[in-house]
Coordinates of C-alpha atoms in Angstrom, one line a residue:
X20 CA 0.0 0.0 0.0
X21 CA 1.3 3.9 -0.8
X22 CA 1.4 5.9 1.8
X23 CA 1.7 8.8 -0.1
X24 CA -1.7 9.8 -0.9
X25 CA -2.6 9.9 2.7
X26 CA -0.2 12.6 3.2
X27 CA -0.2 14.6 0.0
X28 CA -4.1 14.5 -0.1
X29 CA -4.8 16.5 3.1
X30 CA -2.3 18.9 1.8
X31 CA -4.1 18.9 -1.5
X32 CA -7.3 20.1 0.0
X33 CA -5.7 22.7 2.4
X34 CA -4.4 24.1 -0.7
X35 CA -7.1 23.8 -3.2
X36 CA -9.8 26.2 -4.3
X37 CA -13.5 24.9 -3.8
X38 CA -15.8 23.8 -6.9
X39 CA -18.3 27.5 -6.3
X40 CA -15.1 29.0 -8.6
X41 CA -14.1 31.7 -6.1
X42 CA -10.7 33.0 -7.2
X43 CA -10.6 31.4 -10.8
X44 CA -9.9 33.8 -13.1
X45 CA -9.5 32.1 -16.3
X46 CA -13.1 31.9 -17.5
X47 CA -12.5 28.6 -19.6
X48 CA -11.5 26.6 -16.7
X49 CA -14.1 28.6 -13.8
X50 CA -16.9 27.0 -17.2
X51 CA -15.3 23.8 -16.1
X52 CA -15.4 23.6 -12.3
X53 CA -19.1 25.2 -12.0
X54 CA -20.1 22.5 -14.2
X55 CA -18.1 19.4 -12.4
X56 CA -20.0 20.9 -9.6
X57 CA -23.6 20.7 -11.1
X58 CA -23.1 16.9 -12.6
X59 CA -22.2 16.0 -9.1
X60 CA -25.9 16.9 -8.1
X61 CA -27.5 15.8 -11.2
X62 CA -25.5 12.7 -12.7
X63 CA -27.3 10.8 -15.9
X64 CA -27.5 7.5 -17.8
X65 CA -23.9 6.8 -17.5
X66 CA -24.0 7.3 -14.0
X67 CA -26.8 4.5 -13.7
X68 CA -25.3 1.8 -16.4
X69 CA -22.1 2.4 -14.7
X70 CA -22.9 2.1 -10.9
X71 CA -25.3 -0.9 -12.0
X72 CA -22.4 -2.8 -13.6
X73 CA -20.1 -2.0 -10.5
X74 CA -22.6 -4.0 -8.3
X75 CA -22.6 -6.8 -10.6
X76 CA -18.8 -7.1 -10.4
X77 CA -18.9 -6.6 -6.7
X78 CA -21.2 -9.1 -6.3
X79 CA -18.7 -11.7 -8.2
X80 CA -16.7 -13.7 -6.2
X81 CA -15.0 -15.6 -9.3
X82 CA -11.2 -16.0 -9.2
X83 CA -9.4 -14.5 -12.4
X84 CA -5.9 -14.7 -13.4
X85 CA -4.4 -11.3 -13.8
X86 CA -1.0 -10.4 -14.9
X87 CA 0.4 -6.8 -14.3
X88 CA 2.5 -5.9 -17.7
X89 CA 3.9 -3.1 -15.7
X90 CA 5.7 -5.0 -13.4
X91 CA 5.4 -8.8 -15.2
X92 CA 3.6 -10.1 -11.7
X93 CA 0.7 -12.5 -11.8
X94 CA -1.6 -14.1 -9.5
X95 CA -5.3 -15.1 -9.3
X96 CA -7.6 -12.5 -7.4
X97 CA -11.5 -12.2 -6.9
X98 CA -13.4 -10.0 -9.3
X99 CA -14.7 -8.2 -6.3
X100 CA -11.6 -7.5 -4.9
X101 CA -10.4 -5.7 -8.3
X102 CA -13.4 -3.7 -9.0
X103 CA -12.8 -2.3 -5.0
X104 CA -9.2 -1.4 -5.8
X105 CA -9.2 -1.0 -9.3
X106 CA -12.5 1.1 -10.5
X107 CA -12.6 4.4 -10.9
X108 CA -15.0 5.9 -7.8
X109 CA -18.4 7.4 -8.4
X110 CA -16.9 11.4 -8.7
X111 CA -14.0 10.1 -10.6
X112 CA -16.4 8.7 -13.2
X113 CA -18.6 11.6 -13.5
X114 CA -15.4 13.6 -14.1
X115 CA -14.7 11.1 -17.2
X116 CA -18.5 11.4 -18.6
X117 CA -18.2 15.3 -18.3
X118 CA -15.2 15.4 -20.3
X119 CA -16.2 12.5 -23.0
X120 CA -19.6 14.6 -23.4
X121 CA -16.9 17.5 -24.4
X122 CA -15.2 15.7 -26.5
X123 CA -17.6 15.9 -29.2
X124 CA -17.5 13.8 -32.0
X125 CA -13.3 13.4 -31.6
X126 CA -12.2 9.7 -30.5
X127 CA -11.6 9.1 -27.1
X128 CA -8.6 7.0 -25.9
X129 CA -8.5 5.3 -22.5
X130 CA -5.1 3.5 -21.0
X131 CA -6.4 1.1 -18.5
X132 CA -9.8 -0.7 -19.4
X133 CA -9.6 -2.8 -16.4
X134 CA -13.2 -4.1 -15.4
X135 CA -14.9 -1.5 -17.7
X136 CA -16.8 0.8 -15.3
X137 CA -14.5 3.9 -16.9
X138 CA -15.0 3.0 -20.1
X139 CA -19.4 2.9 -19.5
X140 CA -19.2 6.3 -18.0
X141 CA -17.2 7.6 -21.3
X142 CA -19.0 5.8 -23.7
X143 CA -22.5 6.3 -22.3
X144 CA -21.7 10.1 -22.1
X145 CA -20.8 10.3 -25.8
X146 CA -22.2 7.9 -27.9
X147 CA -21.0 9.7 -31.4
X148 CA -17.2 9.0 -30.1
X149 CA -15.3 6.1 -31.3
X150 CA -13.9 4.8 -27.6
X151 CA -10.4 2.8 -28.2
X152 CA -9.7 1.3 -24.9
X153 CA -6.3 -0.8 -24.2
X154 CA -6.0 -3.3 -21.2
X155 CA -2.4 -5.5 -20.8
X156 CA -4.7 -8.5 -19.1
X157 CA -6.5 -10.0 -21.7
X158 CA -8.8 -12.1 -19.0
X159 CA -9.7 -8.3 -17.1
X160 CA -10.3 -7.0 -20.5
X161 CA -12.7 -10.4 -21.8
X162 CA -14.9 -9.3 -18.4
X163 CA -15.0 -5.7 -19.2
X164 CA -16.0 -6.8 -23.0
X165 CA -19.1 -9.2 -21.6
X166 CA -20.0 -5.8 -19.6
X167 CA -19.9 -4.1 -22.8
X168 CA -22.1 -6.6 -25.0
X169 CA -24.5 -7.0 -22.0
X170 CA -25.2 -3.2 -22.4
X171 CA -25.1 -2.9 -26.0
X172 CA -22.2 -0.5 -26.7
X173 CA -21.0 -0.2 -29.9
X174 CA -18.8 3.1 -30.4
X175 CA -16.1 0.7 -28.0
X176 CA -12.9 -0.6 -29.5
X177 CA -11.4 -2.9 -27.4
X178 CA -7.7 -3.7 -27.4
X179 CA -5.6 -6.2 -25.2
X180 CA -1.7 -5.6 -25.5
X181 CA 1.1 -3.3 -23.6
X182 CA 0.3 0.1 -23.4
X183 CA 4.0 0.9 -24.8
X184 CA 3.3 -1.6 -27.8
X185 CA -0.2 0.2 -29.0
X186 CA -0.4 3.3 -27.7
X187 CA 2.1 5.1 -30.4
X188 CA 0.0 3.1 -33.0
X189 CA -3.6 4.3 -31.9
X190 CA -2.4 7.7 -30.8
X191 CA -0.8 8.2 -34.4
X192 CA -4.6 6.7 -36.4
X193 CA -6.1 9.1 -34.0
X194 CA -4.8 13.0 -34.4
X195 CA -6.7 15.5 -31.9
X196 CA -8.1 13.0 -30.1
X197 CA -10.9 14.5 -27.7
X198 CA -9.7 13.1 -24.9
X199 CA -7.5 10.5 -23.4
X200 CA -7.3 8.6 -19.8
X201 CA -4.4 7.5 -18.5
X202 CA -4.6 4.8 -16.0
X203 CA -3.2 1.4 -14.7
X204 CA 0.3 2.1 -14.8
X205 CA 1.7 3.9 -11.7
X206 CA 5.2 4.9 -13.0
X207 CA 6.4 8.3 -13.3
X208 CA 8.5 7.2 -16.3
X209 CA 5.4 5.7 -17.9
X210 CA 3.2 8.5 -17.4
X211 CA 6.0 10.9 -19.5
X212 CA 6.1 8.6 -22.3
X213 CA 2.6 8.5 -22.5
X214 CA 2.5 12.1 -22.2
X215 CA 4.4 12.7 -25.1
X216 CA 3.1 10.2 -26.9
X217 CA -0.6 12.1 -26.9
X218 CA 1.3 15.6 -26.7
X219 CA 2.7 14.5 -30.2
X220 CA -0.6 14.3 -32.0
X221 CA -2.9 16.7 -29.6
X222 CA -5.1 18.8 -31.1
X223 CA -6.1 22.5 -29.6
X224 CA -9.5 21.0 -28.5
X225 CA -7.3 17.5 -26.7
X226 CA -7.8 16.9 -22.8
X227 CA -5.6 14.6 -21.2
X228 CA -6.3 13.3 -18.0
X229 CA -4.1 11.4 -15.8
X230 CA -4.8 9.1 -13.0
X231 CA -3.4 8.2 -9.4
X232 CA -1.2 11.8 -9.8
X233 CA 0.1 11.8 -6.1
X234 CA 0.1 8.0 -5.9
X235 CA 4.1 7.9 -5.5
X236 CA 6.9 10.6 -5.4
X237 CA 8.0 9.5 -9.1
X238 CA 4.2 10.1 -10.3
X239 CA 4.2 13.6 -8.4
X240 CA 7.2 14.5 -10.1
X241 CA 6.2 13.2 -13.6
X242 CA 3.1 15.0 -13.2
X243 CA 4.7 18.6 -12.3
X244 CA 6.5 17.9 -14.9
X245 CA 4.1 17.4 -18.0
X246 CA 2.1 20.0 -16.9
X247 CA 5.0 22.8 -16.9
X248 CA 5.5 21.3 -20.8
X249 CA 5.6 24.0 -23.3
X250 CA 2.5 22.6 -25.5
X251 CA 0.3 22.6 -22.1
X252 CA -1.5 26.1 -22.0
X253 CA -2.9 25.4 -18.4
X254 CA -4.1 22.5 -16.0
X255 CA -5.8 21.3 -13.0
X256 CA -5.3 19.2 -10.3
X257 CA -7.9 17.5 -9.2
X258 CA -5.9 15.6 -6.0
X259 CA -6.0 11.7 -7.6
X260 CA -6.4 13.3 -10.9
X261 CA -4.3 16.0 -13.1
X262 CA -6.1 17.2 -16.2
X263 CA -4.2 19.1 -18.9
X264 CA -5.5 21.3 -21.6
X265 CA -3.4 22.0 -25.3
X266 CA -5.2 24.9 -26.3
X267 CA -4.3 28.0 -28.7
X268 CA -4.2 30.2 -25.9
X269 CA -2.3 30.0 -23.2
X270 CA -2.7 31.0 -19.8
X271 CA 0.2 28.5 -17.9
X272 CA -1.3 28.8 -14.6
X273 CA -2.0 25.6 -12.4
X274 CA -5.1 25.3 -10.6
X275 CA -5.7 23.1 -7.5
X276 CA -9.2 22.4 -7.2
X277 CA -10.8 20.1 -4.3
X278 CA -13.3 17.9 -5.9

């Protein structure tokens, strides 16, 4: 277990400016907290698929084999278990939806299907979007795919493989993506390479969002520095998450908002 979020997360919310916008002055990201506030209060159909499908999972005790390509460890662990650790939480997901619904009709790229409760909120918040999704445990990703089927989504492209094998190859069919999620590898080395793999091909209108931010001292690091990258015109973090914006203008302030 880290330790590090325990520490860094109370500091995070001393620090942090509340979700009513008080002392935001860039209008383009105060747009963005007000309305991460209101979808808090009022969350919508991918709120209820998603939440529906975590209960299945966490009502499966089933044993899986799952093999970390991060770190080449394997072992079997209850599906129950995973979705517990693993999934993104409730706020975290409407996050995601809010952000695929702004995406538009750009593609949407997630690092880290696991069990699939991500990928319902993004795909369920913008059906028009063509979801490419990559999970390195092909028996994680087959239960995240019977989630998909189960509820009928189409716009999902499911791919099992190393994130450092396809990401380079999707990111490069995919120029401007409307978003990408990075999750399910906790390296700061990794985060950096897949930062400048999606900084390569960003568009003005890209949002990248990166997961499990203050999980280590290497992520910290990685993270402060992506977002002081010269193509990043401002971004926010949200404690566990650090979102990054590419846009024309550029503003380069940092905002810590407590979410």
């Amino acid at each position: 277990m880290q330790l590090r979020p325990f520490i860094s997360r109370p500091v995070h919310f001393l620090l942090s400016k509340g979700l009513c916008g008080c002392g935001i002055h860039s209008p383009f990201i105060y747009e963005i907290v007000r309305a991460l506030d209101g979808i808090k209060s009022s969350p919508g159909e991918s709120f209820i698929a998603a939440e529906s499908r975590r209960m299945e999972l966490l009502a499966d005790k089933s044993r899986v084999r799952v093999d970390d390509c991060g770190t080449g460890k394997g072992g079997y662990r209850r599906v129950c278990r995973i979705v517990r650790s693993a999934a993104v939480g409730r706020k975290y997901g409407l996050l995601l939806a809010y952000f695929a619904a702004r995406a538009g009709e750009g593609p949407i790229i997630e690092m880290g299907t696991s069990l699939g409760i991500s990928t319902f909120y993004l795909a369920l918040s913008n059906r028009k979007a063509h979801i490419l999704t990559i999970e390195g445990c092909s028996s994680i990703a087959g239960i995240a795919l019977e989630g998909f089927r189960k509820q009928g989504l189409e716009n999902i492209e499911p791919i099992v493989g190393n994130f450092d094998v396809h990401l380079d190859e999707v990111a490069g069919k995919q120029p401007g993506p409307g978003l990408v999620f990075i999750d399910g590898n906790h390296r700061g080395d990794a985060l950096m390479r897949y930062f400048r793999s999606v900084a390569g091909v960003a568009g003005h209108d890209t949002v990248l969002i990166a997961d499990d931010i203050d999980y280590s001292l290497s992520m910290a690091r990685a993270w402060r520095t992506l977002r002081s990258d010269a193509r990043v015109s401002e971004s926010i973090d949200m404690g566990r998450m650090g979102i990054v914006f590419f846009r024309r203008y550029k503003s380069g302030i940092h905002y810590r908002i407590r979410y």
